[in-house]
């Protein structure tokens, strides 16, 4: 856990943004593609539809759109950024980093820009890394963007995974906020020994693309869903409780919990285990499915957009994903930096 006592500087979110593709893939569409039903998908996952990027759209394009919105909301010009971190497991290409492609699209020169891979925990990981870099005083304003185009690595012949995933991007501009606001506690972690339950086997250095890897459908997500489910409900409870205590708060003080949007049953079970009414958990998994690194940023932006985040609200962001990884953060929302557009 990151100690809050080492620096007096408070770092928070000045503005959020998000972007999703126009194209909608409904449960009815999936019924025509694999042996599934709307009833099964809704009752087992809570998902009704998800967004799918058109051919020719890369992660950098969605990330750029989300970044522009976040900059406008923060009242920040792209030239003011001195750091870009992009969390993704579906970069445009292995390199250059998607963060560098976003940097180019934004027209920002000579600043560090790098990608970070932590699956669906990526947004929380990137916020945590950016916060510590800003807290050190070396950097002043960071763009953090979580983006994934999981439809490119989803096997639409596999009913157990194809119904779960969607595409999107969520972004945040980080900068200094008044004392007492911003990030109050952060935790990131990983259990590499359990990583095999969720992976994309081929396309890397161990199993480069080959005729066999393509024919064996090894370029698609492989997941042991029930193992991920068990990990998720355990780690959400443990990590959320730890960061809330570290922030000197109780669960009753938390206005909103914004969990990674993977499955409504994981969210309900977590609400139950944490003793928090379900209404305080933000949910949009029904409309977007699991958007991986984009999920928490996209959810936070929708919450802000609909006017449900007030200055001083305490918010918990909690995610889990490939690695297996997790991230949990407590944020005291600061409204001052937003332009209100
Ligand atoms: N439609 C109809 N039936 C299906 C479907 C489907 N789409 N998918 C699976 N089934 C069947 C299975 O074949 C199985 O049938 P059987 O009993 O005859 O063998 C039955 O439904 C039950 O399957 P389970 O896998 O046990 O179903 P479960 O209730 O565990 O739900 C699910 C599966 C939704 C995947 C759940 O385990 C889950 O949400 N896990 C978490 C996944 C997750 O959060 N991943 C996030 C990480 S993603 C990332 O980091 C990139």
GROMACS .gro file of C-alpha atoms and ligand atoms in nm:
model
  392
    1UNK     CA    1   0.000   0.000   0.000
    2UNK     CA    2   0.120   0.353  -0.081
    3UNK     CA    3   0.165   0.565   0.230
    4UNK     CA    4  -0.003   0.907   0.216
    5UNK     CA    5   0.236   1.056   0.471
    6UNK     CA    6   0.547   1.100   0.261
    7UNK     CA    7   0.436   1.413   0.074
    8UNK     CA    8   0.203   1.700   0.146
    9UNK     CA    9   0.101   1.734  -0.219
   10UNK     CA   10  -0.250   1.604  -0.295
   11UNK     CA   11  -0.309   1.455  -0.639
   12UNK     CA   12  -0.657   1.402  -0.778
   13UNK     CA   13  -0.865   1.372  -1.092
   14UNK     CA   14  -0.933   1.707  -1.264
   15UNK     CA   15  -1.155   1.567  -1.539
   16UNK     CA   16  -1.273   1.241  -1.692
   17UNK     CA   17  -1.361   1.131  -2.042
   18UNK     CA   18  -1.471   0.818  -2.224
   19UNK     CA   19  -1.538   0.686  -2.571
   20UNK     CA   20  -1.717   0.381  -2.708
   21UNK     CA   21  -1.775   0.265  -3.066
   22UNK     CA   22  -2.117   0.328  -3.223
   23UNK     CA   23  -2.181  -0.033  -3.321
   24UNK     CA   24  -2.392  -0.232  -3.072
   25UNK     CA   25  -2.378  -0.611  -3.037
   26UNK     CA   26  -2.690  -0.730  -2.853
   27UNK     CA   27  -2.761  -1.061  -2.686
   28UNK     CA   28  -3.003  -1.132  -2.972
   29UNK     CA   29  -2.713  -1.085  -3.218
   30UNK     CA   30  -2.507  -1.335  -3.017
   31UNK     CA   31  -2.794  -1.584  -3.018
   32UNK     CA   32  -2.747  -1.597  -3.395
   33UNK     CA   33  -2.371  -1.654  -3.362
   34UNK     CA   34  -2.330  -1.912  -3.081
   35UNK     CA   35  -2.546  -2.153  -2.882
   36UNK     CA   36  -2.663  -1.908  -2.614
   37UNK     CA   37  -2.971  -1.715  -2.505
   38UNK     CA   38  -3.053  -1.367  -2.384
   39UNK     CA   39  -3.194  -1.529  -2.068
   40UNK     CA   40  -2.864  -1.712  -1.993
   41UNK     CA   41  -2.648  -1.407  -2.058
   42UNK     CA   42  -2.862  -1.167  -1.853
   43UNK     CA   43  -2.910  -1.403  -1.559
   44UNK     CA   44  -2.542  -1.517  -1.546
   45UNK     CA   45  -2.372  -1.184  -1.629
   46UNK     CA   46  -2.618  -0.892  -1.630
   47UNK     CA   47  -2.496  -0.796  -1.979
   48UNK     CA   48  -2.754  -0.692  -2.243
   49UNK     CA   49  -2.532  -0.535  -2.508
   50UNK     CA   50  -2.176  -0.427  -2.577
   51UNK     CA   51  -1.998  -0.196  -2.825
   52UNK     CA   52  -1.777  -0.327  -3.102
   53UNK     CA   53  -1.514  -0.122  -3.287
   54UNK     CA   54  -1.528  -0.110  -3.665
   55UNK     CA   55  -1.243  -0.246  -3.871
   56UNK     CA   56  -0.960   0.003  -3.896
   57UNK     CA   57  -1.021   0.145  -3.548
   58UNK     CA   58  -0.735   0.090  -3.305
   59UNK     CA   59  -0.706   0.135  -2.929
   60UNK     CA   60  -0.527   0.467  -2.987
   61UNK     CA   61  -0.830   0.611  -3.168
   62UNK     CA   62  -1.072   0.538  -2.883
   63UNK     CA   63  -0.811   0.650  -2.629
   64UNK     CA   64  -0.765   0.978  -2.816
   65UNK     CA   65  -1.139   1.050  -2.815
   66UNK     CA   66  -1.161   0.977  -2.442
   67UNK     CA   67  -0.852   1.194  -2.379
   68UNK     CA   68  -0.998   1.494  -2.564
   69UNK     CA   69  -1.311   1.478  -2.352
   70UNK     CA   70  -1.112   1.445  -2.029
   71UNK     CA   71  -0.892   1.742  -2.124
   72UNK     CA   72  -1.200   1.956  -2.197
   73UNK     CA   73  -1.361   1.853  -1.867
   74UNK     CA   74  -1.043   1.935  -1.678
   75UNK     CA   75  -1.005   2.270  -1.854
   76UNK     CA   76  -0.656   2.154  -1.951
   77UNK     CA   77  -0.477   2.201  -2.283
   78UNK     CA   78  -0.295   1.903  -2.429
   79UNK     CA   79   0.031   2.107  -2.421
   80UNK     CA   80   0.003   2.123  -2.040
   81UNK     CA   81   0.040   1.743  -2.012
   82UNK     CA   82   0.383   1.619  -1.911
   83UNK     CA   83   0.300   1.248  -1.876
   84UNK     CA   84   0.083   0.995  -2.061
   85UNK     CA   85   0.015   0.644  -1.931
   86UNK     CA   86  -0.203   0.406  -2.129
   87UNK     CA   87  -0.334   0.084  -1.974
   88UNK     CA   88  -0.423  -0.175  -2.234
   89UNK     CA   89  -0.389  -0.541  -2.330
   90UNK     CA   90  -0.495  -0.466  -2.688
   91UNK     CA   91  -0.247  -0.202  -2.806
   92UNK     CA   92  -0.267  -0.094  -3.172
   93UNK     CA   93   0.048  -0.302  -3.220
   94UNK     CA   94   0.325  -0.445  -3.001
   95UNK     CA   95   0.520  -0.123  -3.046
   96UNK     CA   96   0.528   0.174  -3.057
   97UNK     CA   97   0.330   0.197  -2.735
   98UNK     CA   98  -0.032   0.309  -2.773
   99UNK     CA   99   0.050   0.595  -2.533
  100UNK     CA  100   0.302   0.726  -2.790
  101UNK     CA  101   0.039   0.703  -3.064
  102UNK     CA  102  -0.203   0.900  -2.844
  103UNK     CA  103   0.074   1.152  -2.777
  104UNK     CA  104   0.117   1.201  -3.151
  105UNK     CA  105  -0.260   1.238  -3.204
  106UNK     CA  106  -0.270   1.501  -2.929
  107UNK     CA  107   0.029   1.681  -3.083
  108UNK     CA  108   0.223   1.684  -2.756
  109UNK     CA  109   0.600   1.676  -2.781
  110UNK     CA  110   0.886   1.555  -2.561
  111UNK     CA  111   0.702   1.402  -2.269
  112UNK     CA  112   0.716   1.046  -2.135
  113UNK     CA  113   0.444   0.819  -2.274
  114UNK     CA  114   0.422   0.448  -2.199
  115UNK     CA  115   0.182   0.153  -2.183
  116UNK     CA  116   0.107  -0.062  -1.885
  117UNK     CA  117  -0.039  -0.413  -1.896
  118UNK     CA  118  -0.250  -0.519  -1.599
  119UNK     CA  119  -0.564  -0.651  -1.769
  120UNK     CA  120  -0.885  -0.518  -1.625
  121UNK     CA  121  -0.694  -0.369  -1.329
  122UNK     CA  122  -0.504  -0.148  -1.574
  123UNK     CA  123  -0.685   0.179  -1.508
  124UNK     CA  124  -0.628   0.155  -1.133
  125UNK     CA  125  -0.264   0.055  -1.188
  126UNK     CA  126  -0.209   0.351  -1.420
  127UNK     CA  127  -0.376   0.595  -1.179
  128UNK     CA  128  -0.155   0.468  -0.899
  129UNK     CA  129   0.166   0.499  -1.103
  130UNK     CA  130   0.072   0.846  -1.230
  131UNK     CA  131  -0.023   0.962  -0.882
  132UNK     CA  132   0.317   0.868  -0.741
  133UNK     CA  133   0.500   1.033  -1.034
  134UNK     CA  134   0.302   1.354  -0.981
  135UNK     CA  135   0.341   1.339  -0.605
  136UNK     CA  136   0.718   1.329  -0.647
  137UNK     CA  137   0.695   1.676  -0.800
  138UNK     CA  138   0.873   1.578  -1.121
  139UNK     CA  139   0.549   1.585  -1.324
  140UNK     CA  140   0.250   1.820  -1.296
  141UNK     CA  141  -0.031   1.694  -1.519
  142UNK     CA  142  -0.088   1.343  -1.643
  143UNK     CA  143  -0.324   1.180  -1.888
  144UNK     CA  144  -0.422   0.831  -1.777
  145UNK     CA  145  -0.622   0.629  -2.024
  146UNK     CA  146  -0.754   0.275  -2.002
  147UNK     CA  147  -0.851   0.134  -2.338
  148UNK     CA  148  -0.925  -0.208  -2.480
  149UNK     CA  149  -1.067  -0.345  -2.801
  150UNK     CA  150  -1.129  -0.693  -2.665
  151UNK     CA  151  -1.347  -0.782  -2.966
  152UNK     CA  152  -1.020  -0.832  -3.159
  153UNK     CA  153  -0.910  -1.109  -2.923
  154UNK     CA  154  -1.251  -1.260  -2.845
  155UNK     CA  155  -1.337  -1.598  -2.995
  156UNK     CA  156  -1.686  -1.557  -3.141
  157UNK     CA  157  -1.711  -1.937  -3.168
  158UNK     CA  158  -1.670  -1.975  -2.789
  159UNK     CA  159  -1.998  -1.909  -2.609
  160UNK     CA  160  -1.834  -1.903  -2.266
  161UNK     CA  161  -1.630  -1.589  -2.343
  162UNK     CA  162  -1.785  -1.422  -2.650
  163UNK     CA  163  -2.087  -1.294  -2.457
  164UNK     CA  164  -1.874  -1.113  -2.199
  165UNK     CA  165  -1.655  -0.857  -2.370
  166UNK     CA  166  -1.689  -0.517  -2.536
  167UNK     CA  167  -1.475  -0.224  -2.653
  168UNK     CA  168  -1.419   0.120  -2.500
  169UNK     CA  169  -1.189   0.377  -2.342
  170UNK     CA  170  -1.190   0.573  -2.017
  171UNK     CA  171  -0.958   0.863  -1.941
  172UNK     CA  172  -0.865   1.094  -1.655
  173UNK     CA  173  -0.648   1.403  -1.620
  174UNK     CA  174  -0.452   1.401  -1.295
  175UNK     CA  175  -0.307   1.705  -1.125
  176UNK     CA  176  -0.270   1.879  -0.790
  177UNK     CA  177  -0.588   1.934  -0.589
  178UNK     CA  178  -0.644   2.113  -0.255
  179UNK     CA  179  -0.527   1.934   0.061
  180UNK     CA  180  -0.767   1.664   0.178
  181UNK     CA  181  -0.894   1.595  -0.176
  182UNK     CA  182  -0.772   1.350  -0.436
  183UNK     CA  183  -0.629   1.005  -0.377
  184UNK     CA  184  -0.637   0.912  -0.009
  185UNK     CA  185  -0.513   0.552  -0.043
  186UNK     CA  186  -0.408   0.323  -0.324
  187UNK     CA  187  -0.323  -0.045  -0.350
  188UNK     CA  188  -0.207  -0.245  -0.648
  189UNK     CA  189  -0.114  -0.611  -0.639
  190UNK     CA  190  -0.064  -0.929  -0.836
  191UNK     CA  191  -0.078  -1.305  -0.791
  192UNK     CA  192   0.132  -1.424  -1.084
  193UNK     CA  193   0.104  -1.787  -0.978
  194UNK     CA  194  -0.267  -1.779  -1.069
  195UNK     CA  195  -0.216  -1.605  -1.403
  196UNK     CA  196  -0.292  -1.914  -1.612
  197UNK     CA  197  -0.665  -1.886  -1.553
  198UNK     CA  198  -0.689  -1.587  -1.786
  199UNK     CA  199  -0.454  -1.544  -2.079
  200UNK     CA  200  -0.398  -1.476  -2.449
  201UNK     CA  201  -0.156  -1.759  -2.529
  202UNK     CA  202  -0.015  -1.670  -2.871
  203UNK     CA  203   0.121  -1.365  -3.047
  204UNK     CA  204   0.401  -1.293  -2.802
  205UNK     CA  205   0.764  -1.407  -2.793
  206UNK     CA  206   0.684  -1.751  -2.647
  207UNK     CA  207   0.433  -1.848  -2.912
  208UNK     CA  208   0.467  -1.613  -3.208
  209UNK     CA  209   0.196  -1.607  -3.474
  210UNK     CA  210   0.210  -1.913  -3.698
  211UNK     CA  211  -0.033  -2.112  -3.909
  212UNK     CA  212  -0.067  -2.357  -3.618
  213UNK     CA  213  -0.133  -2.084  -3.361
  214UNK     CA  214  -0.404  -1.931  -3.578
  215UNK     CA  215  -0.564  -2.266  -3.665
  216UNK     CA  216  -0.552  -2.362  -3.295
  217UNK     CA  217  -0.738  -2.037  -3.207
  218UNK     CA  218  -0.456  -1.943  -2.972
  219UNK     CA  219  -0.488  -1.569  -3.045
  220UNK     CA  220  -0.810  -1.549  -2.844
  221UNK     CA  221  -0.879  -1.501  -2.473
  222UNK     CA  222  -0.872  -1.826  -2.274
  223UNK     CA  223  -1.043  -1.805  -1.939
  224UNK     CA  224  -1.145  -2.032  -1.656
  225UNK     CA  225  -1.441  -1.815  -1.565
  226UNK     CA  226  -1.531  -1.965  -1.228
  227UNK     CA  227  -1.171  -1.927  -1.099
  228UNK     CA  228  -1.169  -1.562  -1.201
  229UNK     CA  229  -1.509  -1.520  -1.037
  230UNK     CA  230  -1.386  -1.660  -0.703
  231UNK     CA  231  -1.070  -1.447  -0.713
  232UNK     CA  232  -1.275  -1.136  -0.796
  233UNK     CA  233  -1.520  -1.154  -0.508
  234UNK     CA  234  -1.241  -1.231  -0.258
  235UNK     CA  235  -1.003  -0.958  -0.373
  236UNK     CA  236  -1.269  -0.687  -0.410
  237UNK     CA  237  -1.373  -0.739  -0.050
  238UNK     CA  238  -1.019  -0.759   0.089
  239UNK     CA  239  -0.862  -0.475  -0.112
  240UNK     CA  240  -1.158  -0.236  -0.074
  241UNK     CA  241  -1.163  -0.289   0.301
  242UNK     CA  242  -0.785  -0.230   0.323
  243UNK     CA  243  -0.781   0.098   0.127
  244UNK     CA  244  -1.086   0.237   0.304
  245UNK     CA  245  -0.919   0.169   0.640
  246UNK     CA  246  -0.589   0.318   0.513
  247UNK     CA  247  -0.780   0.632   0.415
  248UNK     CA  248  -0.911   0.654   0.772
  249UNK     CA  249  -1.270   0.596   0.659
  250UNK     CA  250  -1.546   0.340   0.709
  251UNK     CA  251  -1.751   0.179   0.432
  252UNK     CA  252  -2.043   0.396   0.550
  253UNK     CA  253  -1.842   0.705   0.449
  254UNK     CA  254  -1.811   0.588   0.088
  255UNK     CA  255  -2.054   0.761  -0.148
  256UNK     CA  256  -1.981   0.543  -0.452
  257UNK     CA  257  -1.804   0.218  -0.521
  258UNK     CA  258  -1.700   0.194  -0.883
  259UNK     CA  259  -1.602  -0.169  -0.945
  260UNK     CA  260  -1.460  -0.322  -1.259
  261UNK     CA  261  -1.765  -0.405  -1.470
  262UNK     CA  262  -1.728  -0.775  -1.547
  263UNK     CA  263  -2.038  -0.945  -1.417
  264UNK     CA  264  -2.339  -0.824  -1.214
  265UNK     CA  265  -2.317  -1.133  -0.993
  266UNK     CA  266  -1.960  -1.039  -0.893
  267UNK     CA  267  -2.080  -0.687  -0.809
  268UNK     CA  268  -2.381  -0.813  -0.608
  269UNK     CA  269  -2.173  -1.065  -0.423
  270UNK     CA  270  -1.913  -0.797  -0.341
  271UNK     CA  271  -2.183  -0.559  -0.215
  272UNK     CA  272  -2.309  -0.838   0.008
  273UNK     CA  273  -1.963  -0.927   0.143
  274UNK     CA  274  -1.875  -0.561   0.208
  275UNK     CA  275  -2.213  -0.490   0.369
  276UNK     CA  276  -2.273  -0.199   0.130
  277UNK     CA  277  -2.617  -0.145  -0.031
  278UNK     CA  278  -2.607  -0.237  -0.398
  279UNK     CA  279  -2.737   0.111  -0.491
  280UNK     CA  280  -2.398   0.256  -0.395
  281UNK     CA  281  -2.222   0.040  -0.655
  282UNK     CA  282  -2.213   0.206  -0.996
  283UNK     CA  283  -2.320  -0.039  -1.267
  284UNK     CA  284  -2.313  -0.005  -1.646
  285UNK     CA  285  -2.207  -0.362  -1.734
  286UNK     CA  286  -2.554  -0.412  -1.886
  287UNK     CA  287  -2.472  -0.164  -2.167
  288UNK     CA  288  -2.102  -0.225  -2.232
  289UNK     CA  289  -2.009  -0.571  -2.103
  290UNK     CA  290  -1.654  -0.613  -1.977
  291UNK     CA  291  -1.436  -0.345  -2.139
  292UNK     CA  292  -1.122  -0.451  -1.949
  293UNK     CA  293  -0.884  -0.157  -1.881
  294UNK     CA  294  -1.150   0.090  -1.996
  295UNK     CA  295  -1.416  -0.026  -1.755
  296UNK     CA  296  -1.353   0.180  -1.441
  297UNK     CA  297  -1.266   0.500  -1.632
  298UNK     CA  298  -1.578   0.462  -1.845
  299UNK     CA  299  -1.792   0.404  -1.534
  300UNK     CA  300  -1.638   0.701  -1.350
  301UNK     CA  301  -1.696   0.926  -1.648
  302UNK     CA  302  -2.064   0.824  -1.671
  303UNK     CA  303  -2.105   0.887  -1.300
  304UNK     CA  304  -1.950   1.235  -1.335
  305UNK     CA  305  -2.140   1.309  -1.656
  306UNK     CA  306  -2.479   1.244  -1.499
  307UNK     CA  307  -2.391   1.483  -1.214
  308UNK     CA  308  -2.377   1.219  -0.942
  309UNK     CA  309  -2.028   1.306  -0.817
  310UNK     CA  310  -2.008   1.602  -0.582
  311UNK     CA  311  -1.700   1.770  -0.441
  312UNK     CA  312  -1.605   1.588  -0.123
  313UNK     CA  313  -1.767   1.257  -0.219
  314UNK     CA  314  -1.554   0.957  -0.124
  315UNK     CA  315  -1.523   0.709  -0.408
  316UNK     CA  316  -1.369   0.362  -0.415
  317UNK     CA  317  -1.238   0.234  -0.748
  318UNK     CA  318  -1.172  -0.140  -0.737
  319UNK     CA  319  -1.063  -0.373  -1.014
  320UNK     CA  320  -0.930  -0.721  -1.086
  321UNK     CA  321  -0.803  -0.887  -1.399
  322UNK     CA  322  -0.541  -1.075  -1.594
  323UNK     CA  323  -0.218  -1.138  -1.406
  324UNK     CA  324  -0.402  -1.206  -1.185
  325UNK     CA  325  -0.390  -0.845  -1.072
  326UNK     CA  326  -0.597  -0.610  -0.862
  327UNK     CA  327  -0.619  -0.240  -0.786
  328UNK     CA  328  -0.812  -0.045  -0.524
  329UNK     CA  329  -0.813   0.331  -0.467
  330UNK     CA  330  -0.996   0.576  -0.244
  331UNK     CA  331  -1.056   0.915  -0.397
  332UNK     CA  332  -1.203   1.228  -0.240
  333UNK     CA  333  -1.368   1.385  -0.544
  334UNK     CA  334  -1.268   1.743  -0.628
  335UNK     CA  335  -1.495   1.933  -0.865
  336UNK     CA  336  -1.293   2.254  -0.899
  337UNK     CA  337  -1.085   2.160  -1.202
  338UNK     CA  338  -1.377   2.070  -1.423
  339UNK     CA  339  -1.499   2.314  -1.684
  340UNK     CA  340  -1.856   2.184  -1.658
  341UNK     CA  341  -1.886   2.145  -2.035
  342LIG     N1  342  -2.476  -1.947  -2.306
  342LIG     C1  343  -2.534  -2.061  -2.260
  342LIG     N2  344  -2.469  -2.148  -2.181
  342LIG     C2  345  -2.342  -2.120  -2.149
  342LIG     C3  346  -2.275  -2.004  -2.195
  342LIG     C4  347  -2.349  -1.915  -2.277
  342LIG     N3  348  -2.295  -1.801  -2.325
  342LIG     N4  349  -2.151  -2.003  -2.145
  342LIG     C5  350  -2.137  -2.114  -2.070
  342LIG     N5  351  -2.253  -2.185  -2.072
  342LIG     C6  352  -2.282  -2.311  -2.006
  342LIG     C7  353  -2.158  -2.392  -1.976
  342LIG     O1  354  -2.122  -2.469  -2.089
  342LIG     C8  355  -2.205  -2.476  -1.861
  342LIG     O2  356  -2.280  -2.584  -1.913
  342LIG     P1  357  -2.266  -2.731  -1.845
  342LIG     O3  358  -2.311  -2.714  -1.705
  342LIG     O4  359  -2.356  -2.813  -1.931
  342LIG     O5  360  -2.120  -2.766  -1.857
  342LIG     C9  361  -2.301  -2.386  -1.787
  342LIG     O6  362  -2.339  -2.282  -1.879
  342LIG    C10  363  -2.239  -2.321  -1.664
  342LIG     O7  364  -2.114  -2.267  -1.700
  342LIG     P2  365  -2.024  -2.195  -1.595
  342LIG     O8  366  -1.894  -2.155  -1.660
  342LIG     O9  367  -2.019  -2.277  -1.470
  342LIG    O10  368  -2.113  -2.066  -1.568
  342LIG     P3  369  -2.090  -1.956  -1.458
  342LIG    O11  370  -2.214  -1.941  -1.382
  342LIG    O12  371  -1.960  -1.974  -1.383
  342LIG    O13  372  -2.074  -1.824  -1.546
  342LIG    C11  373  -1.909  -1.673  -1.631
  342LIG    C12  374  -1.967  -1.814  -1.637
  342LIG    C13  375  -2.017  -1.575  -1.667
  342LIG    C14  376  -1.794  -1.664  -1.729
  342LIG    C15  377  -1.861  -1.645  -1.486
  342LIG    O14  378  -1.781  -1.751  -1.441
  342LIG    C16  379  -1.785  -1.517  -1.477
  342LIG    O15  380  -1.839  -1.410  -1.495
  342LIG     N6  381  -1.655  -1.526  -1.441
  342LIG    C17  382  -1.573  -1.407  -1.427
  342LIG    C18  383  -1.520  -1.368  -1.560
  342LIG    C19  384  -1.451  -1.235  -1.547
  342LIG    O16  385  -1.486  -1.153  -1.466
  342LIG     N7  386  -1.349  -1.210  -1.625
  342LIG    C20  387  -1.285  -1.082  -1.610
  342LIG    C21  388  -1.151  -1.080  -1.650
  342LIG     S1  389  -1.133  -1.038  -1.818
  342LIG    C22  390  -0.978  -0.968  -1.838
  342LIG    O17  391  -0.905  -0.940  -1.749
  342LIG    C23  392  -0.937  -0.941  -1.985
   0.00000   0.00000   0.00000
